[in-house]
Coordinates of C-alpha atoms in Angstrom, one line a residue:
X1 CA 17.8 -35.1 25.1
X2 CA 21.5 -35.3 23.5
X3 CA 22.3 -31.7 24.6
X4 CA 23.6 -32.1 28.0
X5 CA 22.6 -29.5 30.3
X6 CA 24.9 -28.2 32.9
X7 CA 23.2 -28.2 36.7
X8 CA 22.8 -24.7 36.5
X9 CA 21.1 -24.7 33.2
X10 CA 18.4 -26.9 34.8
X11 CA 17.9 -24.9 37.6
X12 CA 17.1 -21.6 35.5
X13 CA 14.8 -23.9 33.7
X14 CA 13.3 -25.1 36.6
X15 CA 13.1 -21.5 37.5
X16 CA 11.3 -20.3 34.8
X17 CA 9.1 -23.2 34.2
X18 CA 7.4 -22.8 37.7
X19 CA 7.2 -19.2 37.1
X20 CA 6.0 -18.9 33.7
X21 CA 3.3 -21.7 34.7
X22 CA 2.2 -20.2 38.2
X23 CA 2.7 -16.2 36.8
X24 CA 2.2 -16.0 33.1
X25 CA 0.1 -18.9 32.1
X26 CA -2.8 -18.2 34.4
X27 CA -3.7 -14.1 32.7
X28 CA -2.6 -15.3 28.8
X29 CA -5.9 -16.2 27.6
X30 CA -7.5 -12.8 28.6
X31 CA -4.4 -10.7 27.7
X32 CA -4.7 -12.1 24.0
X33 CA -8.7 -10.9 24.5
X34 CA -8.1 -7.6 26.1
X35 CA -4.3 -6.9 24.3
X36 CA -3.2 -5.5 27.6
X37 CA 0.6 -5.4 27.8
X38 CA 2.1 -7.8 30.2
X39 CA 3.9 -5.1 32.2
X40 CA 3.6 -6.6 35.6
X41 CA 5.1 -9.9 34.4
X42 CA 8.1 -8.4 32.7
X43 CA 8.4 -6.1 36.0
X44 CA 8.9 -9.9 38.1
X45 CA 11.3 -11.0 35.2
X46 CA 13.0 -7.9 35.5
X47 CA 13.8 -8.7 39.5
X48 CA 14.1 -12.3 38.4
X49 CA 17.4 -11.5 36.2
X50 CA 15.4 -12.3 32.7
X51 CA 15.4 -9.2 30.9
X52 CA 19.5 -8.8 30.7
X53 CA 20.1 -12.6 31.0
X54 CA 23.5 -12.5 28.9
X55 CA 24.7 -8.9 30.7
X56 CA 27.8 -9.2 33.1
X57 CA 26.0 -8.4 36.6
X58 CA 28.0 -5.0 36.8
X59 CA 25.3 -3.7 34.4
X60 CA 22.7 -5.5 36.6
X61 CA 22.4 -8.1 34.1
X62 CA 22.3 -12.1 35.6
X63 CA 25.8 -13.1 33.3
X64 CA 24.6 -16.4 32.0
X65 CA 24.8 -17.8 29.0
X66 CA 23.1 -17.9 25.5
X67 CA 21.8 -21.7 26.5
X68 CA 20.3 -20.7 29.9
X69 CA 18.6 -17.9 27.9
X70 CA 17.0 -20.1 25.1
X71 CA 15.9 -22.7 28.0
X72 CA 14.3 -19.6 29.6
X73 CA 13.0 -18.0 26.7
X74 CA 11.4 -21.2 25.6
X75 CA 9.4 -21.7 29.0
X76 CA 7.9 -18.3 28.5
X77 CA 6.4 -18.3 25.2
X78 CA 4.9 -21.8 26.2
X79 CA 2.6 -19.7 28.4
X80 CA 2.4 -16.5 26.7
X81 CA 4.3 -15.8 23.0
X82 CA 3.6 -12.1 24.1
X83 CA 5.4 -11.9 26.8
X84 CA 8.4 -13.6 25.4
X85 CA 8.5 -11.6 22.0
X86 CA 9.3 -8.5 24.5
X87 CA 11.6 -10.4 26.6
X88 CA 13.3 -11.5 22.9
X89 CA 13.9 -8.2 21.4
X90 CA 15.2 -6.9 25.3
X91 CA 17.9 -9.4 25.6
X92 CA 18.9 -10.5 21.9
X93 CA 18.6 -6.8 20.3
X94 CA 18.6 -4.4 22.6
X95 CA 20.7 -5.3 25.8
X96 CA 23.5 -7.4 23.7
X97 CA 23.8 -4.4 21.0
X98 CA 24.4 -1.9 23.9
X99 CA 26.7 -4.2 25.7
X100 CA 28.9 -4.9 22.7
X101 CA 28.8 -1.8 21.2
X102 CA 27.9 1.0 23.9
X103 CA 30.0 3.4 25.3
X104 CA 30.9 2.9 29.1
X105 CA 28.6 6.5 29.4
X106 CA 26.0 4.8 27.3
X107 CA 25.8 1.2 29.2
X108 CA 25.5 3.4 32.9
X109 CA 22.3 5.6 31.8
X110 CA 20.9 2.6 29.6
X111 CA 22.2 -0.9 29.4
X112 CA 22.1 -0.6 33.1
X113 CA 18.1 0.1 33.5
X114 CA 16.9 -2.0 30.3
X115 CA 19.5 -5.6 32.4
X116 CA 17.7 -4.9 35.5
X117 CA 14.4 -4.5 33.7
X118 CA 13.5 -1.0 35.0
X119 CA 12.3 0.2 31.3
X120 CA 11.4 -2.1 28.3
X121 CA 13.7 -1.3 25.3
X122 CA 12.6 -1.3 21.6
X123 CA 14.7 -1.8 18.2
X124 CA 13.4 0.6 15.2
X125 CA 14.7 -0.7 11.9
X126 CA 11.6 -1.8 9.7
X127 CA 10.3 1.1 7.7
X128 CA 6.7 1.2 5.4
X129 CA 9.2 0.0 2.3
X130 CA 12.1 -1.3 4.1
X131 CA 10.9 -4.3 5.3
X132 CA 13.7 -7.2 4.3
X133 CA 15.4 -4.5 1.8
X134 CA 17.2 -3.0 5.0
X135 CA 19.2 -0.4 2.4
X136 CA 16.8 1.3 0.9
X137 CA 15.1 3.1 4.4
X138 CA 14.9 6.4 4.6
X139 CA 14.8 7.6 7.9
X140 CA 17.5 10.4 8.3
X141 CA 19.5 11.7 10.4
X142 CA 21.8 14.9 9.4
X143 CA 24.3 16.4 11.8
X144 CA 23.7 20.0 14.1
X145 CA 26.4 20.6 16.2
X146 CA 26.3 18.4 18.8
X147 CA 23.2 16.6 17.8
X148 CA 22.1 14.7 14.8
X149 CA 18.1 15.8 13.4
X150 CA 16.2 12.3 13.0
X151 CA 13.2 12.6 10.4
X152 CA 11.3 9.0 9.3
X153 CA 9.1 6.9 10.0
X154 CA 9.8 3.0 11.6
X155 CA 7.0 0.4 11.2
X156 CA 6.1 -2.6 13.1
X157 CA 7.8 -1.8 16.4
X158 CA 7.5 -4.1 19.0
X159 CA 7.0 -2.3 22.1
X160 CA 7.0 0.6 20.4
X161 CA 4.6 2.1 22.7
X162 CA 6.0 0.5 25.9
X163 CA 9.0 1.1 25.3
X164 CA 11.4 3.4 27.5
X165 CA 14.5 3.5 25.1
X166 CA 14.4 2.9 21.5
X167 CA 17.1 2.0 19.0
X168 CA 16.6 3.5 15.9
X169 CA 18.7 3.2 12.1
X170 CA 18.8 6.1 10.2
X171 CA 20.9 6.8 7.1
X172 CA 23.9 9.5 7.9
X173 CA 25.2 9.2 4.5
X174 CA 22.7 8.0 1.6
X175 CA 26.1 7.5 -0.7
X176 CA 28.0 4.5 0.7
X177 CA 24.5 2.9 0.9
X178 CA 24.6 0.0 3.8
X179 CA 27.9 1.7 5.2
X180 CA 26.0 4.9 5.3
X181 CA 23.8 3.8 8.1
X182 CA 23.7 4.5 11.6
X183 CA 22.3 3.6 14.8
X184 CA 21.5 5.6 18.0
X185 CA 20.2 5.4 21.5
X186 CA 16.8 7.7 21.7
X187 CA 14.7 8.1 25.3
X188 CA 11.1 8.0 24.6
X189 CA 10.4 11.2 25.7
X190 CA 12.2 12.8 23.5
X191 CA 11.1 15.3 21.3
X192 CA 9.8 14.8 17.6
X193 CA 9.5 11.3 18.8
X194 CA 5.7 10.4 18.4
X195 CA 4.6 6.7 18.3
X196 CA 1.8 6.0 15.7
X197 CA -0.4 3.9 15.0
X198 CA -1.1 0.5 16.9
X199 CA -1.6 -2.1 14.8
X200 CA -4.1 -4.6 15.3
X201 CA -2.8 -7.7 14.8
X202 CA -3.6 -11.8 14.5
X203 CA -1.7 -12.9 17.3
X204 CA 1.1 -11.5 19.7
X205 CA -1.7 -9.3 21.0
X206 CA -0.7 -8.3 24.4
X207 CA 2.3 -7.2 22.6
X208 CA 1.9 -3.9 21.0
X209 CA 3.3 -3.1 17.7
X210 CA 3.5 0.3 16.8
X211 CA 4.9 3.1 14.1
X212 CA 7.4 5.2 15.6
X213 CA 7.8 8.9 13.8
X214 CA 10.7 11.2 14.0
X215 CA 9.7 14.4 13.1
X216 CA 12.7 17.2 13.7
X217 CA 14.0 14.6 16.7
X218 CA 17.4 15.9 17.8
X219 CA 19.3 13.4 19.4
X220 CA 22.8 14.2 20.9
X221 CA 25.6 12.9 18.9
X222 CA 26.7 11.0 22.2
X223 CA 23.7 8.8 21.6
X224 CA 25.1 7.3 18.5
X225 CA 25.5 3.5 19.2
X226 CA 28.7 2.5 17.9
X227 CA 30.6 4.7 15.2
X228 CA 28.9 6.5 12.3
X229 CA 28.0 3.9 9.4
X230 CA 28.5 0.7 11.9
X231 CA 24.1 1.1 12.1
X232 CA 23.7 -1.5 9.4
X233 CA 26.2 -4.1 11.1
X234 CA 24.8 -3.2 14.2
X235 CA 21.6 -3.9 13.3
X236 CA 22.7 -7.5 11.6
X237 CA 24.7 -8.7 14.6
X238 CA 21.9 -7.8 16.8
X239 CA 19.2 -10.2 14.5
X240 CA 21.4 -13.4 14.3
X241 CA 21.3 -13.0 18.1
X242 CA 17.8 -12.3 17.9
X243 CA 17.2 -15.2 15.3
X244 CA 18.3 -17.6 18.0
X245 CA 15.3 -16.4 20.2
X246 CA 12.4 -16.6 18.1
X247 CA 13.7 -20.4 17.6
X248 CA 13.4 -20.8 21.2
X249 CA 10.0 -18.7 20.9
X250 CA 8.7 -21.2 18.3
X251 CA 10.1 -24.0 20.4
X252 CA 8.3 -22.9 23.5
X253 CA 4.7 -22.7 21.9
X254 CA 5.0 -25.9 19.8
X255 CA 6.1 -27.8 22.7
X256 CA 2.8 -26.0 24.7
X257 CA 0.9 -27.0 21.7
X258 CA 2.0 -30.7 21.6
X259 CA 0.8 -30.4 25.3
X260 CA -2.2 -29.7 24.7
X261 CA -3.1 -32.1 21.9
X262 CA -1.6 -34.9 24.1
X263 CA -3.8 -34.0 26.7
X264 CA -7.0 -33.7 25.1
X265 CA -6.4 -36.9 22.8
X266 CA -6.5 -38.5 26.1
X267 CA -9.3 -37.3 27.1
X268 CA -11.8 -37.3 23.7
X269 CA -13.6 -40.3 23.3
X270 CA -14.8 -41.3 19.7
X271 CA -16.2 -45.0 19.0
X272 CA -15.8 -45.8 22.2
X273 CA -12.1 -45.2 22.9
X274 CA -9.6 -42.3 23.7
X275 CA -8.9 -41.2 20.4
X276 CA -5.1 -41.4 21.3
X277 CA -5.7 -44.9 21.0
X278 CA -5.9 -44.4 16.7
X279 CA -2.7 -45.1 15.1
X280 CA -3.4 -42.2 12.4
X281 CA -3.4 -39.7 15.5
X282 CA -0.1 -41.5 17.3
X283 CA 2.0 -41.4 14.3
X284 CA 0.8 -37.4 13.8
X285 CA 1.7 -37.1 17.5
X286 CA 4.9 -38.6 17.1
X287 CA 5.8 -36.4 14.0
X288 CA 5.1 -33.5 16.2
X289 CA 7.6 -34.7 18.9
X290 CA 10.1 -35.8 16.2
X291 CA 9.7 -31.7 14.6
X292 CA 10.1 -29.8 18.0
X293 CA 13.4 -31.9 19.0
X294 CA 15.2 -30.7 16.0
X295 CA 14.3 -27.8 16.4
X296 CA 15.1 -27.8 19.7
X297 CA 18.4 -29.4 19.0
X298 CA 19.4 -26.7 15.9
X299 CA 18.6 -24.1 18.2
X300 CA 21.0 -25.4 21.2
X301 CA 23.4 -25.7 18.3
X302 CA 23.5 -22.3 17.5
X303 CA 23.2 -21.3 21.1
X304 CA 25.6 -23.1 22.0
X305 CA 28.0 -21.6 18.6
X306 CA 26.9 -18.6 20.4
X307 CA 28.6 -19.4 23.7
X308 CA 32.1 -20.4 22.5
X309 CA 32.7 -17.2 20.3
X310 CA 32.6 -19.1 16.7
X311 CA 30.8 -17.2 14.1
X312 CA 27.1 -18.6 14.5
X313 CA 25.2 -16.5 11.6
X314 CA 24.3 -19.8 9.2
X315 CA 23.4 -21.1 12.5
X316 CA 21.0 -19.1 14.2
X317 CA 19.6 -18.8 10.5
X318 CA 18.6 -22.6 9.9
X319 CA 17.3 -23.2 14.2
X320 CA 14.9 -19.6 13.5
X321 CA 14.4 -20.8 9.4
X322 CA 13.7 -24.6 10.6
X323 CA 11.8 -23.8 14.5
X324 CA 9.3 -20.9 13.0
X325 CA 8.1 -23.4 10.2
X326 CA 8.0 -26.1 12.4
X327 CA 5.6 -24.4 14.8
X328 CA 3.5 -23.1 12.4
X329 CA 2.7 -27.5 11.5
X330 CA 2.9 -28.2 14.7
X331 CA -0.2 -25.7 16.6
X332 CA -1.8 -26.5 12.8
X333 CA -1.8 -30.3 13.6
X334 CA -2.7 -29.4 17.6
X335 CA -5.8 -27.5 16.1
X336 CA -6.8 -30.3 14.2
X337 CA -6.6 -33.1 16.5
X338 CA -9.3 -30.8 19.0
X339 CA -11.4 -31.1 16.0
X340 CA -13.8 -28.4 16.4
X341 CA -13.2 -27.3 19.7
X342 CA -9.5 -26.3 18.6
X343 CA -11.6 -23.2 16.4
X344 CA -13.2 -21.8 19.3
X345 CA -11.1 -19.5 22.1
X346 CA -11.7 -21.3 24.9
X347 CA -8.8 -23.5 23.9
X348 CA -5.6 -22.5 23.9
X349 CA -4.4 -24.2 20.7
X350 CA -6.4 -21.8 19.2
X351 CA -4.7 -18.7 20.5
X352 CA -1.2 -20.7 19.5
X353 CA -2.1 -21.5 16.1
X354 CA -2.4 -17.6 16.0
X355 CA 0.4 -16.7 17.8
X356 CA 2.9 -19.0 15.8
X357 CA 2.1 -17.4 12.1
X358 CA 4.4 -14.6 12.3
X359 CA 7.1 -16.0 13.5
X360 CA 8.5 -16.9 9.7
X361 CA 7.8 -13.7 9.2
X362 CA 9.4 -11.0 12.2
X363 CA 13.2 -10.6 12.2
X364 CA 13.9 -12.1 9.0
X365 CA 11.3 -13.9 6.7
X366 CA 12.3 -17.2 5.9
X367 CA 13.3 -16.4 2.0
X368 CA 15.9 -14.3 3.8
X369 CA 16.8 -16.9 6.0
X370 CA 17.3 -19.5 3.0
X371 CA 19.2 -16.5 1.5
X372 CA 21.2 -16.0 4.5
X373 CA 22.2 -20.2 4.4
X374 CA 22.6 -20.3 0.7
X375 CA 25.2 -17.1 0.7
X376 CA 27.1 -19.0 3.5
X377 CA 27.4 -22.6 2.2
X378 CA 28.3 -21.3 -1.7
X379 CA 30.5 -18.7 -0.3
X380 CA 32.4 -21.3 1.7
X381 CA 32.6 -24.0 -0.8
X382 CA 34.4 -21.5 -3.0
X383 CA 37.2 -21.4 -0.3
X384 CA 40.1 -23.9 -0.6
X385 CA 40.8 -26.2 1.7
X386 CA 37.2 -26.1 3.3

């Protein structure tokens, strides 16, 4: 590995790696049968300092940095993608927004709950048409006094129905278009908050993804997260953060994948030898290896970026662009190198295969990520001196 990890990099890894082997690994099979939620393992994350990783200890975060995170992250999903989608969305989206653009008042009665993993928090900002067209939503939220009246609908909400805080965009001002959005904290209990359907879903199952409906929800106008029209920017920071995990997410599986087909290549005799011993498999396998290090590599990169304050956008784009499509060859390849045992459940690889598809799809397809890079290199090359 070229990326030098610090000793106390390691030592989270080593961490998480025992636990997400001795903890998760064991129950992710059935979860994906039974689509149970995973709420005891993200209560002994919560105690173990992984839901609020990258939070300064005083909001009962662990204060470490974007790398530890990824290496954590990435030992997760290699046992259960569920689990590690919600422990995603709680430390890229949800905990970072608060902590960057929370009031001191907001980061006490949430930030400090979601770091210490107390509630699970979710981030509303898909809608039934605004899926990559993030303008044209039309959930709205009209001022009353001291509150602001939310009416919408949000779609494909991960932990929507788990979830113990919620933030939510919602247009204040349908004129100035993206600068007309805005963002705000919302407790799940609140009223005119009702969360819809569940959807049933390929893969991520033990992860539930809901709607979320506003109907007349009056939220107090000290709930706003950041000022009014900063929702859109909000929302944009909080995804190149979050683009950064799903890279580690698809990292994490397509490493358990290569595992797997390592293993059982091993093991699987055909004319009268391991078929490992076939230099058709062994050059597939060493593609495989070959795929997950650069991804691994782009996504310490941008982690990394991350770390020292330089503007990481293009970044995190090309690690969660390049690691998502990678996976999904990757668990395709592990699936067929078990032959036909890698079609039936009792092997993980199939559950992997599964679990991997959406990830070029959630937080940013990967048009938008090759939008996203394009934008940046042609906008820089028009720079002087660049």
């Amino acid at each position: 590995m070229s990326f030098q990890l610090t000793e106390d990099q390691l030592m989270i890894q080593t961490m998480v790696r025992d636990f997400s082997r001795n903890v998760v690994s064991p129950t992710a099979m059935k979860r994906d049968q039974t689509k149970e939620f995973p709420a005891e393992n993200l209560k002994q994350m919560g105690e173990l300092g992984l839901m609020g990783m990258m939070i300064p200890p005083e909001y009962n975060g662990a204060g470490t940095d974007t790398v530890s995170y990824v290496l954590a992250l990435s030992e997760i999903a290699y046992s259960c993608a569920s689990t590690a989608v919600v422990m995603s969305v709680q430390n890229s989206i949800v905990c970072e927004s608060i902590y960057k653009f929370g009031t001191e008042d907001q980061k006490e009665r949430f930030l400090k709950p979601l770091a210490a993993g107390e509630i699970i928090g979710a981030f509303a900002l898909t809608e039934p048409n605004a899926g990559s067209d993030l303008v044209s939503q039309k959930t709205n939220a009209v001022r009353d006094g001291d509150f602001y009246i939310l009416n919408g609908t949000k779609r494909f909400i991960t932990s929507g129905k788990n979830s113990g805080v919620v933030i939510v965009t919602a247009v204040t001002d349908e004129s100035k278009r993206h600068k007309g959005i805005s963002a705000f904290l919302i407790k799940k209990e609140t009223r005119g908050l009702i969360v819809g359907n569940t959807e049933n879903k390929m893969g991520l199952r033990s992860s539930d993804t809901t709607d979320l409906i506003f109907e007349d929800c009056r939220i107090p106008a000290k709930d706003m997260l950041g000022k009014e029209g900063e929702g859109f920017m909000i929302a944009m920071t909080g995804l190149d953060s979050g683009r950064i995990g799903i890279a580690a997410q698809s990292v994490g599986v397509a490493q358990a994948a290569l595992d797997a087909a390592v293993q059982y290549s091993k093991e699987r005799e055909q004319f009268g030898r391991p078929i490992s011993k076939f230099q058709g498999l062994r050059w597939i396998i060493a593609d495989m290896a070959t795929e997950i290090e650069a991804a691994r590599q782009l996504m310490f990169s941008a982690a990394s970026m991350k770390d020292r304050g330089e503007k990481y956008t293009a970044q995190a784009s090309m690690a969660k662009l390049f690691a998502s499509e990678m996976v999904n060859r990757v668990t395709a390849k592990a699936l067929q190198i078990h032959g036909g045992y890698g079609y039936i459940k009792e092997y993980p690889v199939e559950r992997f295969f599964r679990d991997a598809r959406v990830f070029t799809i959630y937080e940013g397809t990967s048009e938008i990520q090759r939008i996203v890079i394009s934008n940046h290199i042609l906008k820089d090359k028009r720079r002087p001196n660049n």
